[in-house]
Structures are given as structure tokens and as C-alpha cells.
Coordinates of C-alpha atoms and ligand atoms in Angstrom, one line a residue:
M1 CA 135.6 94.6 64.6
T2 CA 137.0 93.1 68.0
P3 CA 139.9 92.3 68.1
R4 CA 140.9 88.0 68.0
P5 CA 139.9 86.3 70.7
D6 CA 142.2 84.5 73.3
P7 CA 142.3 81.1 70.7
S8 CA 143.0 78.8 74.2
R9 CA 138.8 80.0 74.4
H10 CA 138.0 78.3 72.0
S11 CA 138.6 74.4 71.2
H12 CA 135.5 73.8 69.3
T13 CA 134.7 69.6 68.8
G14 CA 137.4 68.5 66.3
H15 CA 139.1 71.8 66.3
G16 CA 141.5 70.5 69.7
Q17 CA 144.4 72.5 70.8
E18 CA 147.5 70.6 68.7
R19 CA 150.4 71.8 69.6
P20 CA 152.0 74.2 66.4
L21 CA 154.0 71.1 65.0
R22 CA 157.8 72.9 62.8
R23 CA 156.5 73.2 59.5
R24 CA 159.1 71.9 57.1
S25 CA 160.0 72.5 54.0
G26 CA 161.6 70.5 50.8
S27 CA 161.2 69.7 47.0
D28 CA 158.3 67.5 46.0
Q29 CA 161.1 64.3 45.9
D30 CA 161.9 65.3 49.9
L31 CA 158.6 64.6 50.7
I32 CA 158.3 61.9 48.7
A33 CA 161.4 60.0 50.0
D34 CA 160.4 60.9 53.4
L35 CA 156.8 59.3 53.3
R36 CA 158.6 55.9 52.3
R37 CA 161.0 55.8 54.9
L38 CA 157.7 56.6 57.5
D39 CA 156.6 53.1 56.4
G40 CA 155.9 51.0 58.9
R41 CA 155.7 53.6 62.1
N42 CA 152.8 54.4 64.6
Y43 CA 150.2 56.9 62.4
G44 CA 151.5 60.0 64.2
A45 CA 155.1 60.0 63.0
Y46 CA 152.9 61.4 59.6
K47 CA 152.7 64.3 61.2
S48 CA 156.5 64.9 60.6
V49 CA 155.7 66.6 57.1
T50 CA 153.6 69.2 58.0
G51 CA 155.3 72.1 56.1
D52 CA 155.9 73.5 52.3
W53 CA 156.7 71.4 49.4
D54 CA 157.2 72.8 46.0
Y55 CA 156.7 70.6 42.9
G56 CA 158.3 73.1 40.9
D57 CA 155.0 74.6 39.3
F58 CA 153.3 74.5 42.2
S59 CA 153.4 74.1 45.5
L60 CA 151.9 71.8 48.5
A61 CA 151.3 73.2 52.1
I62 CA 150.2 70.4 54.5
D63 CA 148.6 72.3 57.0
R64 CA 147.5 70.2 59.8
V65 CA 148.0 66.2 59.3
Q66 CA 145.0 64.1 60.7
S67 CA 146.2 62.5 64.2
D68 CA 144.9 58.6 63.8
P69 CA 143.8 57.7 60.3
Y70 CA 139.7 57.6 62.0
A71 CA 139.9 61.5 62.6
P72 CA 139.0 63.6 59.8
P73 CA 141.2 63.5 56.5
S74 CA 145.0 66.0 56.2
S75 CA 144.2 69.8 55.2
L76 CA 146.2 70.6 52.7
R77 CA 146.3 73.3 50.4
A78 CA 147.5 73.8 46.7
L79 CA 149.2 77.1 45.6
A80 CA 150.5 78.3 42.4
D81 CA 150.5 82.1 40.0
P82 CA 147.4 81.5 37.7
R83 CA 149.3 84.2 35.0
R84 CA 151.8 80.7 35.1
M85 CA 149.2 78.6 35.0
G86 CA 148.0 80.3 31.7
V87 CA 145.0 81.9 33.2
P88 CA 144.1 84.9 30.7
A89 CA 144.7 88.2 31.6
D90 CA 140.7 89.0 31.2
C91 CA 139.8 86.4 33.6
L92 CA 141.9 88.1 36.8
A93 CA 141.0 92.0 36.3
T94 CA 138.2 91.9 38.5
P95 CA 137.2 90.3 42.1
D96 CA 134.7 89.5 40.6
Q97 CA 136.7 87.6 37.4
R98 CA 138.7 86.0 40.8
L99 CA 135.6 84.6 42.1
A100 CA 134.4 82.7 39.0
V101 CA 137.4 81.2 38.0
A102 CA 137.9 80.3 41.5
D103 CA 134.1 78.6 41.6
Y104 CA 135.2 77.2 38.5
L105 CA 139.0 75.5 39.8
L106 CA 136.8 74.3 42.5
R107 CA 135.0 72.5 40.0
A108 CA 137.6 71.4 38.2
F109 CA 140.1 69.7 41.0
H110 CA 137.0 67.9 41.7
E111 CA 136.0 66.6 38.4
A112 CA 140.1 65.7 38.0
L113 CA 139.8 63.6 41.4
G114 CA 137.3 61.3 39.7
A115 CA 140.6 60.5 36.9
Y116 CA 143.5 61.1 39.2
A117 CA 142.8 59.8 42.2
P118 CA 140.6 56.5 42.2
S119 CA 141.5 55.7 45.8
G120 CA 139.1 57.8 47.3
D121 CA 141.8 59.7 49.5
V122 CA 141.3 62.1 48.4
H123 CA 138.3 64.9 48.4
I124 CA 137.2 69.2 48.2
A125 CA 134.6 71.0 48.8
R126 CA 131.3 69.9 46.0
A127 CA 129.7 72.7 44.6
G128 CA 126.0 73.1 43.0
Q129 CA 124.4 74.8 40.7
E130 CA 125.4 78.7 41.9
I131 CA 128.4 80.1 41.4
L132 CA 129.6 80.9 45.1
Q133 CA 132.6 82.7 46.8
R134 CA 133.6 79.8 49.1
S135 CA 137.0 79.1 50.3
A136 CA 138.0 76.0 49.4
C137 CA 139.4 78.2 46.5
T138 CA 140.6 81.2 46.2
V139 CA 142.1 83.1 43.3
D140 CA 144.3 86.7 44.0
P141 CA 145.8 88.6 40.8
E142 CA 148.8 86.6 41.8
R143 CA 147.8 83.6 44.0
V144 CA 145.3 80.7 43.4
E145 CA 144.7 79.1 46.4
V146 CA 143.2 75.5 46.8
R147 CA 142.3 73.8 50.0
F148 CA 141.3 70.2 49.8
Q149 CA 142.3 67.1 52.3
V150 CA 144.0 64.1 52.3
R151 CA 143.3 60.7 54.5
M152 CA 146.8 59.6 55.1
P153 CA 147.2 55.8 55.1
A154 CA 147.3 53.6 57.4
H155 CA 147.2 50.0 57.9
G156 CA 145.6 49.6 61.0
R157 CA 147.5 53.0 62.9
T158 CA 150.6 51.5 61.0
I159 CA 151.6 53.9 58.6
Q160 CA 151.6 52.8 54.7
G161 CA 154.6 54.6 53.5
G162 CA 154.4 53.3 49.6
A163 CA 150.5 54.4 49.3
A164 CA 151.1 57.5 51.2
A165 CA 154.6 58.5 48.8
R166 CA 152.1 57.1 45.4
L167 CA 149.2 59.8 46.8
F168 CA 152.1 62.0 46.7
D169 CA 153.9 61.7 43.7
L170 CA 150.5 60.7 41.9
D171 CA 147.4 61.2 42.4
V172 CA 147.7 64.4 44.3
P173 CA 150.1 66.2 41.2
D174 CA 148.5 64.7 39.1
T175 CA 144.8 66.2 40.1
V176 CA 146.6 69.4 40.8
M177 CA 148.1 70.1 37.2
A178 CA 144.8 68.5 35.6
T179 CA 143.4 72.0 37.4
F180 CA 145.8 74.2 37.5
D181 CA 147.0 73.6 33.5
F182 CA 145.8 76.2 31.0
V183 CA 148.9 76.3 29.1
S184 CA 150.1 73.0 27.5
E185 CA 148.4 72.1 23.4
D186 CA 145.4 70.4 24.8
A187 CA 143.9 73.2 27.2
G188 CA 142.5 75.6 24.5
E189 CA 138.5 73.8 25.7
R190 CA 139.8 74.5 29.5
V191 CA 140.3 77.8 28.4
E192 CA 136.9 78.5 26.6
A193 CA 135.3 76.5 29.4
L194 CA 137.0 79.4 32.1
R195 CA 135.7 82.0 30.0
R196 CA 132.4 80.7 29.8
H197 CA 132.3 80.4 33.9
V198 CA 133.9 83.9 34.6
H199 CA 131.1 85.6 31.6
A200 CA 128.0 83.7 33.2
L201 CA 128.4 85.4 36.3
E202 CA 129.8 88.9 34.7
D203 CA 126.4 88.3 32.8
H204 CA 124.0 87.6 36.1
R205 CA 125.7 90.6 37.7
A206 CA 125.2 92.9 34.7
L207 CA 121.9 91.8 34.8
Q208 CA 121.5 92.9 38.8
E209 CA 122.9 95.8 37.6
A210 CA 120.2 96.2 35.3
L211 CA 117.4 95.7 38.1
A212 CA 118.7 98.3 40.2
Q213 CA 119.2 100.8 37.0
R214 CA 115.9 100.0 35.4
G215 CA 113.5 99.9 39.0
W216 CA 113.0 96.6 38.2
I217 CA 112.7 93.8 40.6
A218 CA 113.4 90.6 38.2
F219 CA 114.4 89.4 34.7
V220 CA 114.0 86.1 33.4
A221 CA 114.8 85.8 29.8
D222 CA 113.4 84.0 27.1
G223 CA 114.8 80.6 26.5
A224 CA 115.8 79.9 30.3
V225 CA 115.2 76.8 31.3
L226 CA 113.6 77.0 34.5
A227 CA 112.3 73.6 35.4
R228 CA 114.4 71.0 37.4
R229 CA 115.4 67.4 37.0
S230 CA 113.1 66.1 40.0
G231 CA 112.3 67.6 43.9
I232 CA 115.9 66.3 44.8
S233 CA 117.9 67.6 42.0
Q234 CA 118.9 71.2 40.9
K235 CA 119.8 69.6 37.3
P236 CA 117.7 71.2 34.7
L237 CA 115.1 69.1 33.0
E238 CA 115.7 68.0 30.2
E239 CA 112.8 68.2 28.4
A240 CA 111.0 71.6 29.5
V241 CA 109.4 73.9 28.2
P242 CA 111.4 76.7 27.4
F243 CA 110.6 80.5 29.2
A244 CA 109.0 83.1 26.9
S245 CA 107.8 86.4 28.3
P246 CA 104.2 87.8 28.0
D247 CA 104.7 90.4 24.9
T248 CA 103.2 92.5 27.6
L249 CA 106.4 92.7 29.7
R250 CA 108.9 92.1 27.4
Q251 CA 111.9 94.0 27.1
R252 CA 115.4 93.9 25.7
L253 CA 118.6 95.0 27.0
T254 CA 122.3 94.1 25.9
L255 CA 124.7 92.2 28.5
P256 CA 128.0 92.1 28.0
H257 CA 128.7 88.7 26.8
A258 CA 125.4 87.3 26.2
G259 CA 124.3 90.4 24.0
A260 CA 121.0 91.6 23.6
V261 CA 118.6 89.7 25.3
T262 CA 114.7 90.1 25.7
G263 CA 112.8 88.3 28.6
M264 CA 110.3 89.3 31.1
A265 CA 110.6 92.3 33.3
L266 CA 108.9 92.7 36.5
E267 CA 108.0 95.9 38.1
P268 CA 108.2 96.7 41.3
G269 CA 104.8 96.3 43.6
V270 CA 102.2 93.0 44.1
T271 CA 102.4 90.6 41.0
V272 CA 100.4 87.5 41.7
I273 CA 100.9 83.8 39.8
V274 CA 97.5 82.2 39.2
G275 CA 97.2 78.8 37.3
G276 CA 96.1 75.3 37.6
G277 CA 98.1 72.4 39.2
Y278 CA 100.8 71.9 37.8
H279 CA 101.2 74.1 35.3
G280 CA 104.2 75.4 36.2
K281 CA 103.8 77.7 39.1
S282 CA 106.1 77.2 41.8
T283 CA 109.1 76.6 39.1
L284 CA 108.8 79.7 38.0
L285 CA 108.6 81.2 41.6
G286 CA 111.6 78.9 42.4
A287 CA 113.9 80.1 39.7
L288 CA 112.6 83.8 40.8
Q289 CA 113.8 82.6 44.3
R290 CA 117.4 81.3 43.4
G291 CA 118.1 83.9 40.6
V292 CA 119.9 86.0 43.8
Y293 CA 122.4 83.4 43.1
P294 CA 124.9 83.4 39.7
H295 CA 124.6 80.3 38.1
V296 CA 127.1 77.4 35.8
P297 CA 127.4 77.5 32.0
G298 CA 124.5 75.1 31.0
D299 CA 121.7 75.0 33.7
G300 CA 119.0 76.7 32.7
R301 CA 118.8 79.8 34.6
E302 CA 122.0 82.0 33.6
L303 CA 119.9 85.0 32.9
V304 CA 117.3 84.6 35.7
A305 CA 117.6 87.7 37.9
T306 CA 116.4 88.7 41.1
V307 CA 117.4 91.7 43.1
P308 CA 120.0 90.8 45.6
E309 CA 117.9 90.5 48.8
A310 CA 114.5 88.9 47.8
M311 CA 113.8 86.9 50.4
K312 CA 111.0 83.5 50.3
I313 CA 109.3 83.3 52.9
R314 CA 107.0 80.2 54.3
A315 CA 105.0 79.0 57.2
A316 CA 107.6 77.4 59.3
D317 CA 105.5 76.3 62.7
G318 CA 107.3 75.2 65.8
R319 CA 110.1 78.1 65.1
A320 CA 110.9 80.3 67.5
V321 CA 110.3 84.1 67.0
S322 CA 112.0 87.0 69.7
E323 CA 110.3 90.5 70.2
V324 CA 109.1 90.9 66.9
D325 CA 106.1 93.2 65.7
V326 CA 103.5 91.2 64.2
S327 CA 100.9 93.4 65.3
A328 CA 100.5 93.8 60.9
F329 CA 99.3 90.5 60.7
I330 CA 97.9 89.5 64.4
T331 CA 96.8 91.5 67.5
H332 CA 94.9 90.4 70.1
L333 CA 95.7 86.9 70.6
P334 CA 93.4 85.0 72.9
G335 CA 96.8 85.1 75.9
G336 CA 96.6 89.1 75.6
A337 CA 100.4 88.7 74.8
D338 CA 101.5 91.8 73.3
T339 CA 102.1 91.7 69.6
T340 CA 104.4 94.6 68.8
H341 CA 107.3 92.4 71.0
F342 CA 105.6 89.6 70.0
S343 CA 108.0 86.0 71.2
T344 CA 107.1 82.2 71.4
E345 CA 109.3 79.2 71.4
N346 CA 106.9 77.8 69.3
A347 CA 105.4 79.6 66.7
S348 CA 102.2 78.5 65.1
G349 CA 101.9 78.4 61.1
S350 CA 100.4 81.6 60.4
T351 CA 102.4 83.4 63.2
S352 CA 105.4 82.4 61.7
Q353 CA 105.1 83.4 58.5
A354 CA 104.1 86.8 59.9
A355 CA 107.0 86.7 61.4
S356 CA 109.1 86.1 59.1
L357 CA 107.7 88.6 56.5
V358 CA 108.5 90.6 58.8
E359 CA 112.1 90.6 59.7
A360 CA 112.7 90.2 55.9
V361 CA 111.4 94.2 56.0
E362 CA 113.5 95.2 59.0
L363 CA 116.3 93.4 57.3
G364 CA 115.9 95.5 53.9
S365 CA 114.4 92.5 52.2
Q366 CA 113.2 94.5 48.8
L367 CA 110.9 91.8 47.5
L368 CA 109.6 88.7 49.0
L369 CA 108.5 85.8 47.6
I370 CA 105.8 83.6 48.9
D371 CA 103.9 80.3 47.7
E372 CA 100.8 79.1 48.1
D373 CA 102.4 75.4 48.5
T374 CA 104.1 76.4 51.5
S375 CA 102.1 78.8 53.2
A376 CA 100.0 79.0 55.8
T377 CA 96.4 80.0 54.3
N378 CA 95.0 81.8 57.2
L379 CA 97.6 84.1 57.1
L380 CA 96.9 84.7 53.0
I381 CA 93.3 84.9 53.3
R382 CA 89.9 85.0 54.0
D383 CA 87.0 85.4 52.4
A384 CA 83.6 87.2 52.7
R385 CA 82.2 84.8 54.4
M386 CA 84.5 83.9 57.1
R387 CA 84.4 88.0 57.5
E388 CA 81.2 87.9 58.7
L389 CA 81.2 84.6 60.8
V390 CA 84.0 85.6 62.7
H391 CA 84.1 89.1 63.1
A392 CA 87.3 91.0 62.9
D393 CA 87.3 91.6 67.3
K394 CA 87.3 87.7 67.3
E395 CA 89.9 87.2 64.7
P396 CA 93.5 88.0 65.2
I397 CA 95.3 87.3 62.3
T398 CA 94.8 90.3 59.5
P399 CA 95.5 88.1 56.2
L400 CA 98.2 89.4 53.8
V401 CA 95.6 90.4 51.3
D402 CA 94.9 93.5 53.2
R403 CA 98.6 94.8 53.5
I404 CA 100.3 93.3 51.0
G405 CA 99.5 96.8 48.7
G406 CA 100.3 98.7 51.9
L407 CA 103.5 97.1 52.1
A408 CA 104.7 98.3 48.2
R409 CA 103.4 101.6 48.3
E410 CA 104.1 102.7 51.6
R411 CA 107.6 100.6 52.4
G412 CA 108.6 99.7 48.9
V413 CA 109.0 96.0 49.5
S414 CA 107.5 94.2 46.7
T415 CA 106.2 91.0 46.7
V416 CA 105.9 87.7 43.7
L417 CA 103.0 85.8 45.3
V418 CA 101.8 82.1 43.9
M419 CA 97.3 82.4 44.6
G420 CA 96.1 79.8 41.9
G421 CA 93.4 78.6 45.2
S422 CA 91.9 82.1 45.8
G423 CA 90.8 85.5 43.5
D424 CA 91.1 87.4 47.0
Y425 CA 94.4 89.3 45.3
L426 CA 93.5 89.9 42.1
D427 CA 92.0 93.4 43.1
V428 CA 95.6 93.9 45.1
A429 CA 97.6 93.1 42.6
D430 CA 99.1 94.7 40.1
R431 CA 99.6 93.0 37.3
V432 CA 99.0 88.7 37.4
L433 CA 100.2 86.5 35.3
M434 CA 99.1 82.8 34.3
M435 CA 101.1 79.6 33.8
D436 CA 99.7 77.9 31.5
T437 CA 100.8 74.6 30.3
Y438 CA 104.0 75.8 31.0
R439 CA 103.6 79.1 29.2
C440 CA 103.6 82.8 30.7
L441 CA 100.5 84.9 30.3
D442 CA 99.5 88.6 31.3
V443 CA 96.2 88.3 32.8
S444 CA 95.8 91.4 34.0
A445 CA 93.1 93.1 31.9
R446 CA 91.5 89.6 32.1
A447 CA 92.1 90.1 36.0
R448 CA 90.3 93.6 35.8
E449 CA 87.4 92.8 34.2
V450 CA 87.1 90.0 36.4
C451 CA 87.1 91.6 39.6
A452 CA 84.9 94.3 38.2
A453 CA 82.2 92.1 37.1
M454 CA 82.3 90.4 40.5
P455 CA 83.4 92.8 43.5
R456 CA 85.0 92.6 46.4
Q457 CA 82.2 92.1 49.0
R458 CA 83.7 93.8 51.9
S459 CA 87.3 95.7 52.2
D460 CA 90.0 96.0 55.2
I461 CA 92.4 96.8 53.1
Q462 CA 94.9 98.5 55.4
G463 CA 98.4 100.3 55.5
F464 CA 102.2 99.1 56.5
D465 CA 104.1 100.7 59.0
E466 CA 107.5 100.8 58.9
V467 CA 109.0 98.1 61.0
G468 CA 111.6 99.2 63.9
A469 CA 115.2 98.0 64.2
R470 CA 115.8 95.3 66.8
T471 CA 118.8 95.6 69.1
P472 CA 120.5 91.6 69.8
L473 CA 121.7 91.6 73.2
R474 CA 125.5 90.3 73.4
A475 CA 124.8 86.2 74.1
R476 CA 127.1 84.8 77.0
G477 CA 129.3 82.4 74.7
G478 CA 132.2 80.5 77.0
A479 CA 130.8 77.7 76.9
E480 CA 132.8 74.5 78.6
R481 CA 133.1 73.0 75.1
P482 CA 132.3 75.4 72.4
K483 CA 131.0 73.4 69.5
T484 CA 129.8 75.5 66.1
K485 CA 128.6 73.3 63.2
A486 CA 126.5 73.3 60.6
Q487 CA 124.5 69.9 59.2
G488 CA 124.0 70.0 55.3
L489 CA 121.0 73.1 54.3
D490 CA 118.8 72.9 57.8
Q491 CA 120.6 73.1 60.8
V492 CA 123.3 74.9 62.8
V493 CA 124.5 74.1 66.0
L494 CA 125.4 76.6 68.5
D495 CA 127.3 75.2 71.7
R496 CA 123.4 73.4 73.0
Q497 CA 121.1 75.6 70.7
T498 CA 120.7 73.6 67.3
V499 CA 119.2 76.3 65.1
D500 CA 116.7 74.5 62.6
I501 CA 116.9 77.3 59.1
S502 CA 115.1 74.6 56.8
D503 CA 112.0 77.1 55.9
V504 CA 115.5 79.6 54.8
E505 CA 115.3 78.6 51.1
Q506 CA 117.9 80.3 49.8
V507 CA 120.6 78.6 51.9
V508 CA 121.5 76.6 49.2
D509 CA 125.1 75.0 49.8
P510 CA 125.6 73.5 53.4
G511 CA 128.8 75.7 53.1
Q512 CA 126.8 78.6 53.6
S513 CA 125.4 76.8 57.0
E514 CA 128.5 76.2 58.5
A515 CA 129.6 80.5 57.6
I516 CA 126.3 81.6 59.0
A517 CA 127.8 78.9 62.4
W518 CA 130.3 80.7 62.8
A519 CA 129.4 84.4 61.8
M520 CA 126.3 84.0 64.3
R521 CA 129.2 83.0 67.2
G522 CA 130.7 86.0 65.9
L523 CA 127.3 88.4 66.1
L524 CA 126.4 87.0 69.9
E525 CA 129.3 87.1 71.2
E526 CA 131.6 90.0 69.9
V527 CA 129.4 92.3 68.0
F528 CA 125.8 92.8 69.7
D529 CA 126.7 94.8 72.6
G530 CA 123.1 95.6 73.4
H531 CA 123.5 99.0 71.7
T532 CA 124.3 97.3 67.7
T533 CA 121.0 96.5 65.7
L534 CA 120.6 93.7 63.9
G535 CA 121.4 95.1 60.5
E536 CA 124.1 97.3 61.4
G537 CA 125.9 94.2 63.2
L538 CA 124.7 92.1 59.6
D539 CA 126.8 95.1 57.7
R540 CA 129.8 94.3 60.1
I541 CA 130.2 90.3 58.9
E542 CA 130.0 91.8 55.4
A543 CA 132.5 94.0 55.5
L544 CA 134.3 92.1 56.8
L545 CA 134.0 89.3 54.8
R546 CA 134.2 92.1 52.1
E547 CA 137.7 92.8 53.5
Q548 CA 139.4 89.9 54.5
G549 CA 137.0 86.8 52.9
L550 CA 135.8 84.0 54.2
D551 CA 138.8 83.4 56.2
G552 CA 137.7 86.3 58.5
L553 CA 135.5 84.3 60.1
T554 CA 138.3 82.2 61.5
R555 CA 138.5 85.0 64.4
F556 CA 135.4 83.4 65.2
G557 CA 137.3 80.6 66.3
A558 CA 137.4 78.7 62.9
R559 CA 139.9 76.3 62.8
E560 CA 142.8 78.3 60.0
Y561 CA 142.1 77.5 56.2
P562 CA 138.9 76.4 56.5
A563 CA 137.6 74.5 53.0
F564 CA 134.0 74.4 53.4
L565 CA 133.6 77.9 54.3
V566 CA 130.7 79.5 51.2
R567 CA 129.8 84.0 51.8
P568 CA 125.8 83.3 52.6
R569 CA 123.6 86.4 52.1
R570 CA 123.1 89.0 54.5
V571 CA 119.7 88.4 54.9
D572 CA 120.4 84.6 55.1
L573 CA 122.8 85.1 58.0
G574 CA 119.9 87.9 59.5
A575 CA 117.3 84.8 59.2
A576 CA 119.4 82.2 61.0
L577 CA 119.9 84.5 64.1
N578 CA 116.1 85.1 64.1
R579 CA 115.4 81.3 64.6
Y580 CA 117.7 81.2 67.7
R581 CA 115.9 80.5 70.1
A582 CA 118.4 82.2 73.1
L583 CA 118.0 85.2 70.7
R584 CA 117.6 88.2 73.4
L585 CA 116.7 91.9 72.4
A586 CA 117.5 95.3 74.3
Ligands
ADP601 P1 102.3 74.3 40.3 O1 103.6 74.8 41.2 O2 101.8 75.3 39.3 O3 101.6 73.3 40.7 P2 104.7 73.4 39.3 O4 105.8 74.6 39.0 O5 104.7 72.4 40.9 O6 103.7 73.7 39.6 O7 105.3 72.3 38.4 C1 105.0 70.4 38.1 C2 105.5 70.1 37.3 O8 106.0 70.9 36.3 C3 106.8 69.7 37.6 O9 107.3 68.9 37.7 C4 107.9 70.2 37.3 O10 109.3 70.0 37.6 C5 107.0 70.2 35.7 N1 107.2 72.1 35.2 C6 107.3 73.4 35.2 N2 107.7 73.4 34.8 C7 107.7 73.1 33.6 C8 108.4 73.4 31.9 N3 108.9 75.1 31.2 N4 108.5 72.7 31.0 C9 108.8 71.2 31.5 N5 107.8 71.1 32.4 C10 108.0 71.8 33.9
MG602 MG1 102.7 74.4 43.1

């Protein structure tokens, strides 16, 4: 990687250059006495407690103090030795175990806040249903670090020293100790909960390992709960019908912790999910798309796994497309545009989905997940009558049904497609699943009979050529007031460009969007040079994250000790870049 750029170039929004303060150090009692002494002084005087404070069982780093009461809260870290905390050795031995412990501790801290810091002045990043690598908490063999924020109390702009002293005498240490304590007498249950968390991650990793070894693309365990509580909640639906594999697809495997499990194993190729409306098709596909991530114990999808780079592909009209070869799907457009290097600032439903699909193949995704609910119909199907009425040379679109088999056989890219509204895919499918009142049936044999009885009237089935690698150019950068941020799951902002990533559905945590924003800045301004392909650039970011963790992104200007970053998947970072309107290619 190129060396860390001159930090003076990066005065990102809210990251104003603050004169480095001398860090102080002392005991917790020194800190508390100091805070009392600050009572009644101007808010700026809080900066004097920047430093490292020894609480005995842990140490507290106050890294950055907010400059006024309305600024973003102050940044802190609590540090301790996991062995002294009582974290069992069998939870610290591997990077995966430590990742799961970190994810657990973040959740525990959040929960402890409710009990020990009712003032609401202490905050930490929130976590959803997935176990992910997060900058808010990291665990090394000898060190646990939790990053959180404290709003320093004030009356107007006057320091409330007594309230601050109470925060640092009670709320903060009580929360930290409730999070870090795995040794005291009543900690037994917490040790067990921690172990379950570690085991959930390890079993999911083992499942993905099994997929690779046995050549499957997905596994859904018998008994898994796939349905979610609501359209806006990822919590499990309580009265859901548990998943049961069709007998024909049931496989058995042994996991390190769950032991022997059975479930539905999907082989590569084309899998079509059919069934009546409201019978659970999209729910199954949704579980597969989240199956790239491990889930917390109790989620219901702990033993659902898909190949790691599986990508949900949907229509997103209005997205930008930069020089993508969409000719497999789109040719001779009315204006005569070259569709082997297709660019647009405003894609239609079908061109957007075609571009997203080709981009996923370019990035090396092995599995595409497509739902009729979120697709452009004209990209998916064209029936015999329409093929008769509108001649091929007048119709720019080659529907996916003509390419999906070639994609699997020639490019090794499998598809799971939800399609309840058309039988066109039945004879290109390697297997057909039917959802029937939330039961999953293998209707492949019956589908073959139907196809034999009602053969396709016309066939335009074609192959799928290799997708070339694109090589982005370096972006100018050096904006006067660089801005790098994310808004929830839907947007990334780089200077004046807003990138809509709402259709990149496997970005599941706002911290992933934020990490994507910083990684995009790094890729565009420092990694891409007109010779490095998109895929190679993404590999460089993967290597950086592997070696340095999410803190590696600070080299692109993210503030030191970032507390809200979550590791995105390589392919999702690629998808975000592909939606960047100013992307230029060599
Ligand atoms: P489809 O895509 O077939 O139209 P959905 O997957 O959207 O159906 O599911 C329809 C409704 O049924 C949703 O509200 C979903 O939460 C619920 N549902 C799905 N699977 C189950 C299940 N196994 N048990 C209970 N409810 C379910
Ligand atoms: Mg549906």
C-alpha cells in the first residue's frame, strides 16, 4: 500500500484538526478529582482530562474530548487483559474466536448501559443479528479494547464537574466492569453465553467450509427459523414454521459444536423457487442472502450458510453504470449505444439489473440470488408470443432465461431465482423447489413432466462469455473540504457525490457503509492508478483489513480510533464503487 498520506490534506467534516494535546495519566481517583475541580469552568477546560487513567481492573483512554456540548460526544476506550477478565482460553485461541468475543462484548456493553448508565450520556455502536468484525471492540490474545462515547455534562457551556465525576466514578466503570467480568461468582452464565456466541461463529465457518469442500452453494438446516418478525425487524418470527428440507436434498454433516445436523444442501447450477404468493419464497431467498454472515445464537438462521461471495441482484433504476459489458443482455439499443462498454447516469430497471449481474460476475461472485419481487420482468422473461410479436432485432433485451444456463455451465456462476409468475425457467432449472405453506418441496421431477407435456415453443438459449476486468482511473481527490460519510444502509457520500447503495442488500450494518465510504476514498485516490483492476484493488483493501483490521482505513483519512466501522464484504465494496457516478475507467 502507498504510505499514509499527509494528514493535513484530510480535514474531513467533523474531523477538524485539533492540536494534539499532551496526554495525561493517573489513577481513576485523579481523574475524578480533576473533574470535580473543573466544575463551573468553561467547557473547553474538559480537554485537560485527555489521557490514560488506571482503574485497576481496566484502563480508560480518553482520546478526544468534544470541544462544546453540542459537538459529537467524546471518544473513549476501555482496555483490559482478557485473561485477567476471565475470558476462557478456548475463546481466545483463534482470530475467529476473538472476533466473536469482540462482537459479544460490544453487545454486552450496550446492554450494561441500560442498567448502569441510565443518564444516556454514554453510547456505543449498536449491533444487529450478524456476528461481524467491528471497530468498536477488538480482542487480541492479551488485550481487549472497547470504544465508546461519552457526552461530557454541562449547564449551557459551563462544566458540571459533579455530574462528570459521577459519570466516571459510577456509570462508566460499572458499565465496563459489567461487560468485562467473567470471573466473579455469578459470571458463570455469562461465560456460557460468550461460549455460545463463539460456537455460533465457528459452526457457521465450518458450514461455509463444508460448502467449499462438498461443492455446495448453500445449506439450510432442518429446524432453522427463516421468517422475520416484520419487514423492519430482523428478529425471528416467534410462531414461524421451522424449515424442513425436502428428503431428496437432505444431507447430513457434523459441526464442531452443534454436532450432527441435517438440512437442505443446494448444488451448483440453476435453482428456481416456485410457489403461490405469500407461501414463503422470498423469505427463503432472504435467509440465503443473509447466510453469507454468521448469526447470533437465537436468531434462527445460525445454521444457514451460503458461499461467502453470494450476491443479491435486483433492479435499481436510476443507478449509474460505468463501461460495463452488458451485451449478454442488452444489444443494439435504439440510440445505437455500444453495450459492450455501456455507461449511463440513469439506468432503466432492466439495464440496472443487467449491469449489477455482470458486475457481480466480474467480481467473482459464485452465486447470484434473484427475486421476481425486486426484478425487472423484461430482464427475466419474454414469452413465446412476445418473441413472435417483437422480433429479436427490435428487442434489445436477451432475457436472463436465455443466459442463466450458460452462466452456470460456462462461467460456473450459480443462481437461485424466485419465480412464481412464469414457467419459463422450469426447463432451464437444474432443480425446482416449491414453497407450499412454508414447506419446502423438491418438485424437480414434476417440473420435468410439465415441461415434457408443454414444451417450450421457441428457444433462444445462448452461452455466457467471459466478463473482462475493468481498470478504474485514479480520482482527482484533494477537495477543499473533503467529506467522507455514510447514511445508514442506503448512502455513501464522497465529497459532492452521493452513492446510492440501497440496492446492495447485503450491506446489513450502517458501519459497513461507513467502512465502504473510507475504503472507496482510498481506492479511488490511492490504489487505482490506471493499471490495477477493480478486483485487484478490492484485494488490496482485503489485505489491508486482514493485516491491520478496520483501523487500517485511518490511512485514508478516517479519524484515529474509529468506533463505528464494520467490515464490509469485498463484493459489496465493489458494488458500491460500481455505483459511484464519477467512476472512470482506463
Ligand atoms: P412469497 O415470497 O412466497 O410471496 P414471503 O416469503 O414474502 O412469501 O412470505 C409471506 C409471509 O409469510 C411473510 O409475512 C413471512 O414473514 C411469512 N412467512 C414466511 N415463511 C414463514 C414461516 N416459515 N413461518 C411463518 N411465517 C412465514
Ligand atoms: Mg415474494
